[in-house]
Amino acid sequence: KNEVEQSPQNLTAQEGEFITINCSYSVGISALHWLQQHPGGGIVSLFMLSSGKKKHGRLIATINIQEKHSSLHITASHPRDSAVYICAAVSGGSNYKLTFGKGTLLTVNP
Amino acid sequence: DTGVSQDPRHKITKRGQNVTFRCDPISEHNRLYWYRQTLGQGPEFLTYFQNEAQLEKSRLLSDRFSAERPKGSFSTLEIQRTEQGDSAMYLCASSRGGGTYNSPLHFGNGTRLTVT
């Protein structure tokens, strides 16, 4: 069983819909990353958070340390948001080692 | 800031050959990471450098794999006697860190290796 679990694995939405991607982890962490990966491989870090909530444009990330759960929300989704979204937990015993989820493939249709 | 660059983008090689990949991190980043990603999976940690010191290696990194970061700047990852199971995307990332602090990671676009 992977220490970082994401749901759903695949998500299809219509443009404009509100999107939620969930991430649960079983390890103790010091921080959690949300990453975006487009076809071709490049990964972009969207957020790094260790508590509470962060917002950047139409993206919102929340984390509940007690429940070991994080969510990534996309408001007013757009076809250009189509990508794989990956959460990665920074192991509590280090401040650099990431354990990745398998990713959520998001497709936003016009 | 030109970001993290990796070379080559794609490499096709025959089983048994040696391959070497290069990663140039963001210049002020002291930490450098190698990850491997197979189709449909999230990246898996391979190894980590702080400056020129290789501080951690995953058990995934068999004796055929070696990584270096000789001057604390660029890094190379070499795979000797490649096997078909080595086919994957090899991702490099860098960050700035020290003590309990680590900045967000910046990833390169990866090197896709295909072993035939």
PDB file of C-alpha atoms in Angstrom:
ATOM      1  CA  LYS A   1       0.000   0.000   0.000  1.00  0.00           C
ATOM      2  CA  ASN A   2       1.389   3.363  -1.023  1.00  0.00           C
ATOM      3  CA  GLU A   3       1.993   5.705   1.871  1.00  0.00           C
ATOM      4  CA  VAL A   4       0.397   8.531  -0.118  1.00  0.00           C
ATOM      5  CA  GLU A   5      -2.980   7.853  -1.692  1.00  0.00           C
ATOM      6  CA  GLN A   6      -4.787  10.135  -4.109  1.00  0.00           C
ATOM      7  CA  SER A   7      -8.367  10.132  -5.287  1.00  0.00           C
ATOM      8  CA  PRO A   8      -9.792  10.067  -7.792  1.00  0.00           C
ATOM      9  CA  GLN A   9      -7.279   8.505 -10.191  1.00  0.00           C
ATOM     10  CA  ASN A  10      -9.059  10.041 -13.157  1.00  0.00           C
ATOM     11  CA  LEU A  11     -11.369  13.034 -13.257  1.00  0.00           C
ATOM     12  CA  THR A  12     -13.240  14.506 -16.209  1.00  0.00           C
ATOM     13  CA  ALA A  13     -14.969  17.849 -15.841  1.00  0.00           C
ATOM     14  CA  GLN A  14     -16.692  20.461 -17.953  1.00  0.00           C
ATOM     15  CA  GLU A  15     -15.145  23.872 -18.268  1.00  0.00           C
ATOM     16  CA  GLY A  16     -16.202  26.073 -15.381  1.00  0.00           C
ATOM     17  CA  GLU A  17     -16.724  23.276 -12.867  1.00  0.00           C
ATOM     18  CA  PHE A  18     -15.233  23.264  -9.372  1.00  0.00           C
ATOM     19  CA  ILE A  19     -12.632  20.514  -9.028  1.00  0.00           C
ATOM     20  CA  THR A  20     -11.449  18.737  -5.878  1.00  0.00           C
ATOM     21  CA  ILE A  21      -8.570  16.274  -5.722  1.00  0.00           C
ATOM     22  CA  ASN A  22      -7.861  14.509  -2.450  1.00  0.00           C
ATOM     23  CA  CYS A  23      -4.664  13.219  -0.896  1.00  0.00           C
ATOM     24  CA  SER A  24      -4.314  11.055   2.210  1.00  0.00           C
ATOM     25  CA  TYR A  25      -1.039  10.031   3.745  1.00  0.00           C
ATOM     26  CA  SER A  26      -0.040   7.583   6.431  1.00  0.00           C
ATOM     27  CA  VAL A  27       3.434   8.852   7.236  1.00  0.00           C
ATOM     28  CA  GLY A  28       4.346  11.678   9.549  1.00  0.00           C
ATOM     29  CA  ILE A  29       5.158  14.675   7.420  1.00  0.00           C
ATOM     30  CA  SER A  30       6.756  18.057   7.736  1.00  0.00           C
ATOM     31  CA  ALA A  31       5.180  19.438   4.555  1.00  0.00           C
ATOM     32  CA  LEU A  32       3.143  18.423   1.544  1.00  0.00           C
ATOM     33  CA  HIS A  33       3.578  19.437  -2.079  1.00  0.00           C
ATOM     34  CA  TRP A  34       0.988  19.671  -4.798  1.00  0.00           C
ATOM     35  CA  LEU A  35       2.568  19.303  -8.226  1.00  0.00           C
ATOM     36  CA  GLN A  36       1.268  19.609 -11.771  1.00  0.00           C
ATOM     37  CA  GLN A  37       2.635  17.448 -14.558  1.00  0.00           C
ATOM     38  CA  HIS A  38       1.803  18.054 -18.198  1.00  0.00           C
ATOM     39  CA  PRO A  39       2.236  15.513 -21.014  1.00  0.00           C
ATOM     40  CA  GLY A  40       5.932  15.347 -21.863  1.00  0.00           C
ATOM     41  CA  GLY A  41       6.969  15.076 -18.250  1.00  0.00           C
ATOM     42  CA  GLY A  42       7.678  18.548 -16.889  1.00  0.00           C
ATOM     43  CA  ILE A  43       6.602  18.970 -13.269  1.00  0.00           C
ATOM     44  CA  VAL A  44       5.698  22.291 -11.715  1.00  0.00           C
ATOM     45  CA  SER A  45       5.368  22.825  -7.991  1.00  0.00           C
ATOM     46  CA  LEU A  46       2.012  24.453  -7.260  1.00  0.00           C
ATOM     47  CA  PHE A  47       2.072  24.586  -3.493  1.00  0.00           C
ATOM     48  CA  MET A  48       4.134  23.529  -0.529  1.00  0.00           C
ATOM     49  CA  LEU A  49       2.183  23.659   2.705  1.00  0.00           C
ATOM     50  CA  SER A  50       2.487  22.373   6.238  1.00  0.00           C
ATOM     51  CA  SER A  51      -0.713  23.730   7.733  1.00  0.00           C
ATOM     52  CA  GLY A  52      -3.918  25.536   6.883  1.00  0.00           C
ATOM     53  CA  LYS A  53      -4.638  26.791   3.418  1.00  0.00           C
ATOM     54  CA  LYS A  54      -2.883  28.464   0.496  1.00  0.00           C
ATOM     55  CA  LYS A  55      -4.394  30.167  -2.536  1.00  0.00           C
ATOM     56  CA  HIS A  56      -2.869  31.071  -5.859  1.00  0.00           C
ATOM     57  CA  GLY A  57      -5.193  32.368  -8.510  1.00  0.00           C
ATOM     58  CA  ARG A  58      -7.878  29.748  -9.112  1.00  0.00           C
ATOM     59  CA  LEU A  59      -6.020  27.104  -7.127  1.00  0.00           C
ATOM     60  CA  ILE A  60      -6.553  26.450  -3.424  1.00  0.00           C
ATOM     61  CA  ALA A  61      -4.738  23.854  -1.321  1.00  0.00           C
ATOM     62  CA  THR A  62      -5.726  22.843   2.186  1.00  0.00           C
ATOM     63  CA  ILE A  63      -4.191  20.466   4.662  1.00  0.00           C
ATOM     64  CA  ASN A  64      -5.465  18.920   7.891  1.00  0.00           C
ATOM     65  CA  ILE A  65      -2.485  17.549   9.773  1.00  0.00           C
ATOM     66  CA  GLN A  66      -4.567  15.728  12.393  1.00  0.00           C
ATOM     67  CA  GLU A  67      -6.580  13.909   9.739  1.00  0.00           C
ATOM     68  CA  LYS A  68      -3.531  13.415   7.468  1.00  0.00           C
ATOM     69  CA  HIS A  69      -5.458  14.752   4.531  1.00  0.00           C
ATOM     70  CA  SER A  70      -4.978  17.445   1.932  1.00  0.00           C
ATOM     71  CA  SER A  71      -7.137  18.719  -0.902  1.00  0.00           C
ATOM     72  CA  LEU A  72      -6.433  20.657  -4.053  1.00  0.00           C
ATOM     73  CA  HIS A  73      -9.305  22.707  -5.413  1.00  0.00           C
ATOM     74  CA  ILE A  74      -9.570  24.360  -8.808  1.00  0.00           C
ATOM     75  CA  THR A  75     -12.268  26.960  -9.221  1.00  0.00           C
ATOM     76  CA  ALA A  76     -13.742  27.825 -12.644  1.00  0.00           C
ATOM     77  CA  SER A  77     -11.793  25.013 -14.310  1.00  0.00           C
ATOM     78  CA  HIS A  78     -10.434  25.532 -17.808  1.00  0.00           C
ATOM     79  CA  PRO A  79      -9.189  23.108 -20.475  1.00  0.00           C
ATOM     80  CA  ARG A  80      -5.642  24.350 -19.875  1.00  0.00           C
ATOM     81  CA  ASP A  81      -5.903  22.922 -16.342  1.00  0.00           C
ATOM     82  CA  SER A  82      -5.882  19.437 -17.906  1.00  0.00           C
ATOM     83  CA  ALA A  83      -2.834  17.683 -16.458  1.00  0.00           C
ATOM     84  CA  VAL A  84      -1.777  15.132 -13.873  1.00  0.00           C
ATOM     85  CA  TYR A  85      -1.859  16.486 -10.338  1.00  0.00           C
ATOM     86  CA  ILE A  86       0.432  14.792  -7.848  1.00  0.00           C
ATOM     87  CA  CYS A  87       0.669  15.186  -4.116  1.00  0.00           C
ATOM     88  CA  ALA A  88       3.968  14.443  -2.436  1.00  0.00           C
ATOM     89  CA  ALA A  89       4.621  14.213   1.270  1.00  0.00           C
ATOM     90  CA  VAL A  90       7.866  15.337   2.842  1.00  0.00           C
ATOM     91  CA  SER A  91       8.776  12.623   5.341  1.00  0.00           C
ATOM     92  CA  GLY A  92       8.726  13.820   8.897  1.00  0.00           C
ATOM     93  CA  GLY A  93      12.183  12.430   9.509  1.00  0.00           C
ATOM     94  CA  SER A  94      13.766  14.594   6.850  1.00  0.00           C
ATOM     95  CA  ASN A  95      13.005  17.935   5.344  1.00  0.00           C
ATOM     96  CA  TYR A  96      13.680  16.913   1.780  1.00  0.00           C
ATOM     97  CA  LYS A  97      12.622  13.328   0.998  1.00  0.00           C
ATOM     98  CA  LEU A  98       9.352  13.139  -0.924  1.00  0.00           C
ATOM     99  CA  THR A  99       6.925  10.237  -1.137  1.00  0.00           C
ATOM    100  CA  PHE A 100       4.672  10.708  -4.143  1.00  0.00           C
ATOM    101  CA  GLY A 101       1.106   9.723  -4.824  1.00  0.00           C
ATOM    102  CA  LYS A 102       0.322   8.127  -8.172  1.00  0.00           C
ATOM    103  CA  GLY A 103      -1.340  11.243  -9.467  1.00  0.00           C
ATOM    104  CA  THR A 104      -4.804  12.280 -10.614  1.00  0.00           C
ATOM    105  CA  LEU A 105      -5.364  12.725 -14.334  1.00  0.00           C
ATOM    106  CA  LEU A 106      -7.654  15.713 -14.814  1.00  0.00           C
ATOM    107  CA  THR A 107      -9.326  16.362 -18.152  1.00  0.00           C
ATOM    108  CA  VAL A 108     -11.355  19.539 -18.516  1.00  0.00           C
ATOM    109  CA  ASN A 109     -13.546  19.589 -21.602  1.00  0.00           C
ATOM    110  CA  PRO A 110     -14.605  22.830 -23.265  1.00  0.00           C
TER     111      PRO A 110
ATOM    112  CA  ASP B   1      16.871  31.905 -13.525  1.00  0.00           C
ATOM    113  CA  THR B   2      16.675  29.431 -16.395  1.00  0.00           C
ATOM    114  CA  GLY B   3      15.174  26.659 -14.297  1.00  0.00           C
ATOM    115  CA  VAL B   4      16.382  23.097 -13.982  1.00  0.00           C
ATOM    116  CA  SER B   5      17.596  21.680 -17.261  1.00  0.00           C
ATOM    117  CA  GLN B   6      18.132  18.062 -18.155  1.00  0.00           C
ATOM    118  CA  ASP B   7      19.944  16.560 -21.090  1.00  0.00           C
ATOM    119  CA  PRO B   8      19.091  14.660 -23.197  1.00  0.00           C
ATOM    120  CA  ARG B   9      15.280  14.855 -23.324  1.00  0.00           C
ATOM    121  CA  HIS B  10      15.047  11.421 -24.872  1.00  0.00           C
ATOM    122  CA  LYS B  11      17.470   8.508 -25.023  1.00  0.00           C
ATOM    123  CA  ILE B  12      16.949   5.232 -26.820  1.00  0.00           C
ATOM    124  CA  THR B  13      19.563   2.597 -26.153  1.00  0.00           C
ATOM    125  CA  LYS B  14      20.060  -1.114 -26.585  1.00  0.00           C
ATOM    126  CA  ARG B  15      20.081  -3.434 -23.642  1.00  0.00           C
ATOM    127  CA  GLY B  16      23.534  -3.747 -22.159  1.00  0.00           C
ATOM    128  CA  GLN B  17      24.731  -0.284 -23.154  1.00  0.00           C
ATOM    129  CA  ASN B  18      25.724   2.428 -20.686  1.00  0.00           C
ATOM    130  CA  VAL B  19      23.906   5.756 -20.586  1.00  0.00           C
ATOM    131  CA  THR B  20      24.609   9.020 -18.800  1.00  0.00           C
ATOM    132  CA  PHE B  21      22.175  11.824 -18.082  1.00  0.00           C
ATOM    133  CA  ARG B  22      22.973  15.333 -16.975  1.00  0.00           C
ATOM    134  CA  CYS B  23      21.087  17.740 -14.752  1.00  0.00           C
ATOM    135  CA  ASP B  24      21.856  21.437 -14.304  1.00  0.00           C
ATOM    136  CA  PRO B  25      20.010  22.760 -11.256  1.00  0.00           C
ATOM    137  CA  ILE B  26      19.061  26.339 -10.520  1.00  0.00           C
ATOM    138  CA  SER B  27      22.358  28.002  -9.748  1.00  0.00           C
ATOM    139  CA  GLU B  28      21.743  29.007  -6.150  1.00  0.00           C
ATOM    140  CA  HIS B  29      20.179  25.691  -5.182  1.00  0.00           C
ATOM    141  CA  ASN B  30      22.365  23.538  -2.968  1.00  0.00           C
ATOM    142  CA  ARG B  31      20.101  20.472  -2.997  1.00  0.00           C
ATOM    143  CA  LEU B  32      19.661  18.178  -5.969  1.00  0.00           C
ATOM    144  CA  TYR B  33      17.447  15.128  -6.332  1.00  0.00           C
ATOM    145  CA  TRP B  34      17.013  12.353  -8.861  1.00  0.00           C
ATOM    146  CA  TYR B  35      13.678  10.591  -9.256  1.00  0.00           C
ATOM    147  CA  ARG B  36      12.431   7.871 -11.581  1.00  0.00           C
ATOM    148  CA  GLN B  37       8.905   7.735 -12.936  1.00  0.00           C
ATOM    149  CA  THR B  38       7.333   4.827 -14.785  1.00  0.00           C
ATOM    150  CA  LEU B  39       4.097   5.021 -16.722  1.00  0.00           C
ATOM    151  CA  GLY B  40       1.054   5.591 -14.550  1.00  0.00           C
ATOM    152  CA  GLN B  41       3.067   5.949 -11.370  1.00  0.00           C
ATOM    153  CA  GLY B  42       4.244   8.843  -9.294  1.00  0.00           C
ATOM    154  CA  PRO B  43       7.968   9.590  -9.189  1.00  0.00           C
ATOM    155  CA  GLU B  44      10.154   7.458  -6.914  1.00  0.00           C
ATOM    156  CA  PHE B  45      13.132   8.822  -5.023  1.00  0.00           C
ATOM    157  CA  LEU B  46      16.522   7.658  -6.259  1.00  0.00           C
ATOM    158  CA  THR B  47      19.149   9.838  -4.640  1.00  0.00           C
ATOM    159  CA  TYR B  48      19.828  13.210  -3.040  1.00  0.00           C
ATOM    160  CA  PHE B  49      22.810  15.557  -2.935  1.00  0.00           C
ATOM    161  CA  GLN B  50      23.489  18.446  -0.658  1.00  0.00           C
ATOM    162  CA  ASN B  51      26.190  20.429  -2.417  1.00  0.00           C
ATOM    163  CA  GLU B  52      28.649  17.795  -3.680  1.00  0.00           C
ATOM    164  CA  ALA B  53      27.844  15.202  -1.019  1.00  0.00           C
ATOM    165  CA  GLN B  54      25.532  12.338  -1.903  1.00  0.00           C
ATOM    166  CA  LEU B  55      23.623  12.011   1.362  1.00  0.00           C
ATOM    167  CA  GLU B  56      21.063   9.383   0.531  1.00  0.00           C
ATOM    168  CA  LYS B  57      20.528   6.609  -1.999  1.00  0.00           C
ATOM    169  CA  SER B  58      17.359   4.611  -2.450  1.00  0.00           C
ATOM    170  CA  ARG B  59      17.453   0.836  -2.470  1.00  0.00           C
ATOM    171  CA  LEU B  60      16.033   1.230  -5.986  1.00  0.00           C
ATOM    172  CA  LEU B  61      19.500   2.377  -7.014  1.00  0.00           C
ATOM    173  CA  SER B  62      21.267  -0.861  -7.821  1.00  0.00           C
ATOM    174  CA  ASP B  63      25.021  -1.181  -8.302  1.00  0.00           C
ATOM    175  CA  ARG B  64      24.505  -0.408 -11.986  1.00  0.00           C
ATOM    176  CA  PHE B  65      23.441   3.131 -11.112  1.00  0.00           C
ATOM    177  CA  SER B  66      25.827   5.840 -10.035  1.00  0.00           C
ATOM    178  CA  ALA B  67      25.274   9.534  -9.521  1.00  0.00           C
ATOM    179  CA  GLU B  68      27.765  12.306  -9.027  1.00  0.00           C
ATOM    180  CA  ARG B  69      27.743  16.012  -8.368  1.00  0.00           C
ATOM    181  CA  PRO B  70      31.462  16.738  -8.457  1.00  0.00           C
ATOM    182  CA  LYS B  71      31.506  20.474  -7.885  1.00  0.00           C
ATOM    183  CA  GLY B  72      28.179  20.900  -6.201  1.00  0.00           C
ATOM    184  CA  SER B  73      26.642  22.275  -9.367  1.00  0.00           C
ATOM    185  CA  PHE B  74      25.531  19.952 -12.197  1.00  0.00           C
ATOM    186  CA  SER B  75      24.928  16.265 -11.595  1.00  0.00           C
ATOM    187  CA  THR B  76      25.209  13.154 -13.719  1.00  0.00           C
ATOM    188  CA  LEU B  77      23.329   9.889 -13.420  1.00  0.00           C
ATOM    189  CA  GLU B  78      24.914   6.897 -15.127  1.00  0.00           C
ATOM    190  CA  ILE B  79      23.279   3.560 -15.738  1.00  0.00           C
ATOM    191  CA  GLN B  80      25.603   0.729 -16.707  1.00  0.00           C
ATOM    192  CA  ARG B  81      24.530  -2.398 -18.586  1.00  0.00           C
ATOM    193  CA  THR B  82      21.025  -1.079 -19.110  1.00  0.00           C
ATOM    194  CA  GLU B  83      18.064  -3.426 -18.803  1.00  0.00           C
ATOM    195  CA  GLN B  84      14.578  -3.082 -20.238  1.00  0.00           C
ATOM    196  CA  GLY B  85      13.261  -2.459 -16.747  1.00  0.00           C
ATOM    197  CA  ASP B  86      15.315   0.721 -16.621  1.00  0.00           C
ATOM    198  CA  SER B  87      12.999   2.309 -19.187  1.00  0.00           C
ATOM    199  CA  ALA B  88      11.417   5.267 -17.416  1.00  0.00           C
ATOM    200  CA  MET B  89      11.411   9.029 -17.113  1.00  0.00           C
ATOM    201  CA  TYR B  90      14.346  10.221 -15.021  1.00  0.00           C
ATOM    202  CA  LEU B  91      13.544  13.477 -13.275  1.00  0.00           C
ATOM    203  CA  CYS B  92      15.931  15.888 -11.607  1.00  0.00           C
ATOM    204  CA  ALA B  93      14.866  18.520  -9.104  1.00  0.00           C
ATOM    205  CA  SER B  94      16.642  21.125  -7.047  1.00  0.00           C
ATOM    206  CA  SER B  95      15.916  23.260  -4.036  1.00  0.00           C
ATOM    207  CA  ARG B  96      17.571  25.546  -1.551  1.00  0.00           C
ATOM    208  CA  GLY B  97      17.731  24.202   1.960  1.00  0.00           C
ATOM    209  CA  GLY B  98      19.533  23.978   5.232  1.00  0.00           C
ATOM    210  CA  GLY B  99      18.663  22.883   8.728  1.00  0.00           C
ATOM    211  CA  THR B 100      14.947  22.324   8.891  1.00  0.00           C
ATOM    212  CA  TYR B 101      14.219  24.596   5.932  1.00  0.00           C
ATOM    213  CA  ASN B 102      13.664  23.469   2.373  1.00  0.00           C
ATOM    214  CA  SER B 103      12.339  25.648  -0.407  1.00  0.00           C
ATOM    215  CA  PRO B 104       9.817  24.280  -2.915  1.00  0.00           C
ATOM    216  CA  LEU B 105      11.325  21.911  -5.441  1.00  0.00           C
ATOM    217  CA  HIS B 106      11.929  22.924  -9.028  1.00  0.00           C
ATOM    218  CA  PHE B 107      11.814  20.074 -11.496  1.00  0.00           C
ATOM    219  CA  GLY B 108      13.443  19.639 -14.857  1.00  0.00           C
ATOM    220  CA  ASN B 109      11.533  18.281 -17.842  1.00  0.00           C
ATOM    221  CA  GLY B 110      13.092  14.880 -17.400  1.00  0.00           C
ATOM    222  CA  THR B 111      15.023  12.451 -19.577  1.00  0.00           C
ATOM    223  CA  ARG B 112      12.910   9.688 -21.070  1.00  0.00           C
ATOM    224  CA  LEU B 113      14.950   6.496 -21.399  1.00  0.00           C
ATOM    225  CA  THR B 114      13.843   3.648 -23.627  1.00  0.00           C
ATOM    226  CA  VAL B 115      15.859   0.440 -23.498  1.00  0.00           C
ATOM    227  CA  THR B 116      15.230  -1.872 -26.434  1.00  0.00           C
TER     228      THR B 116
END
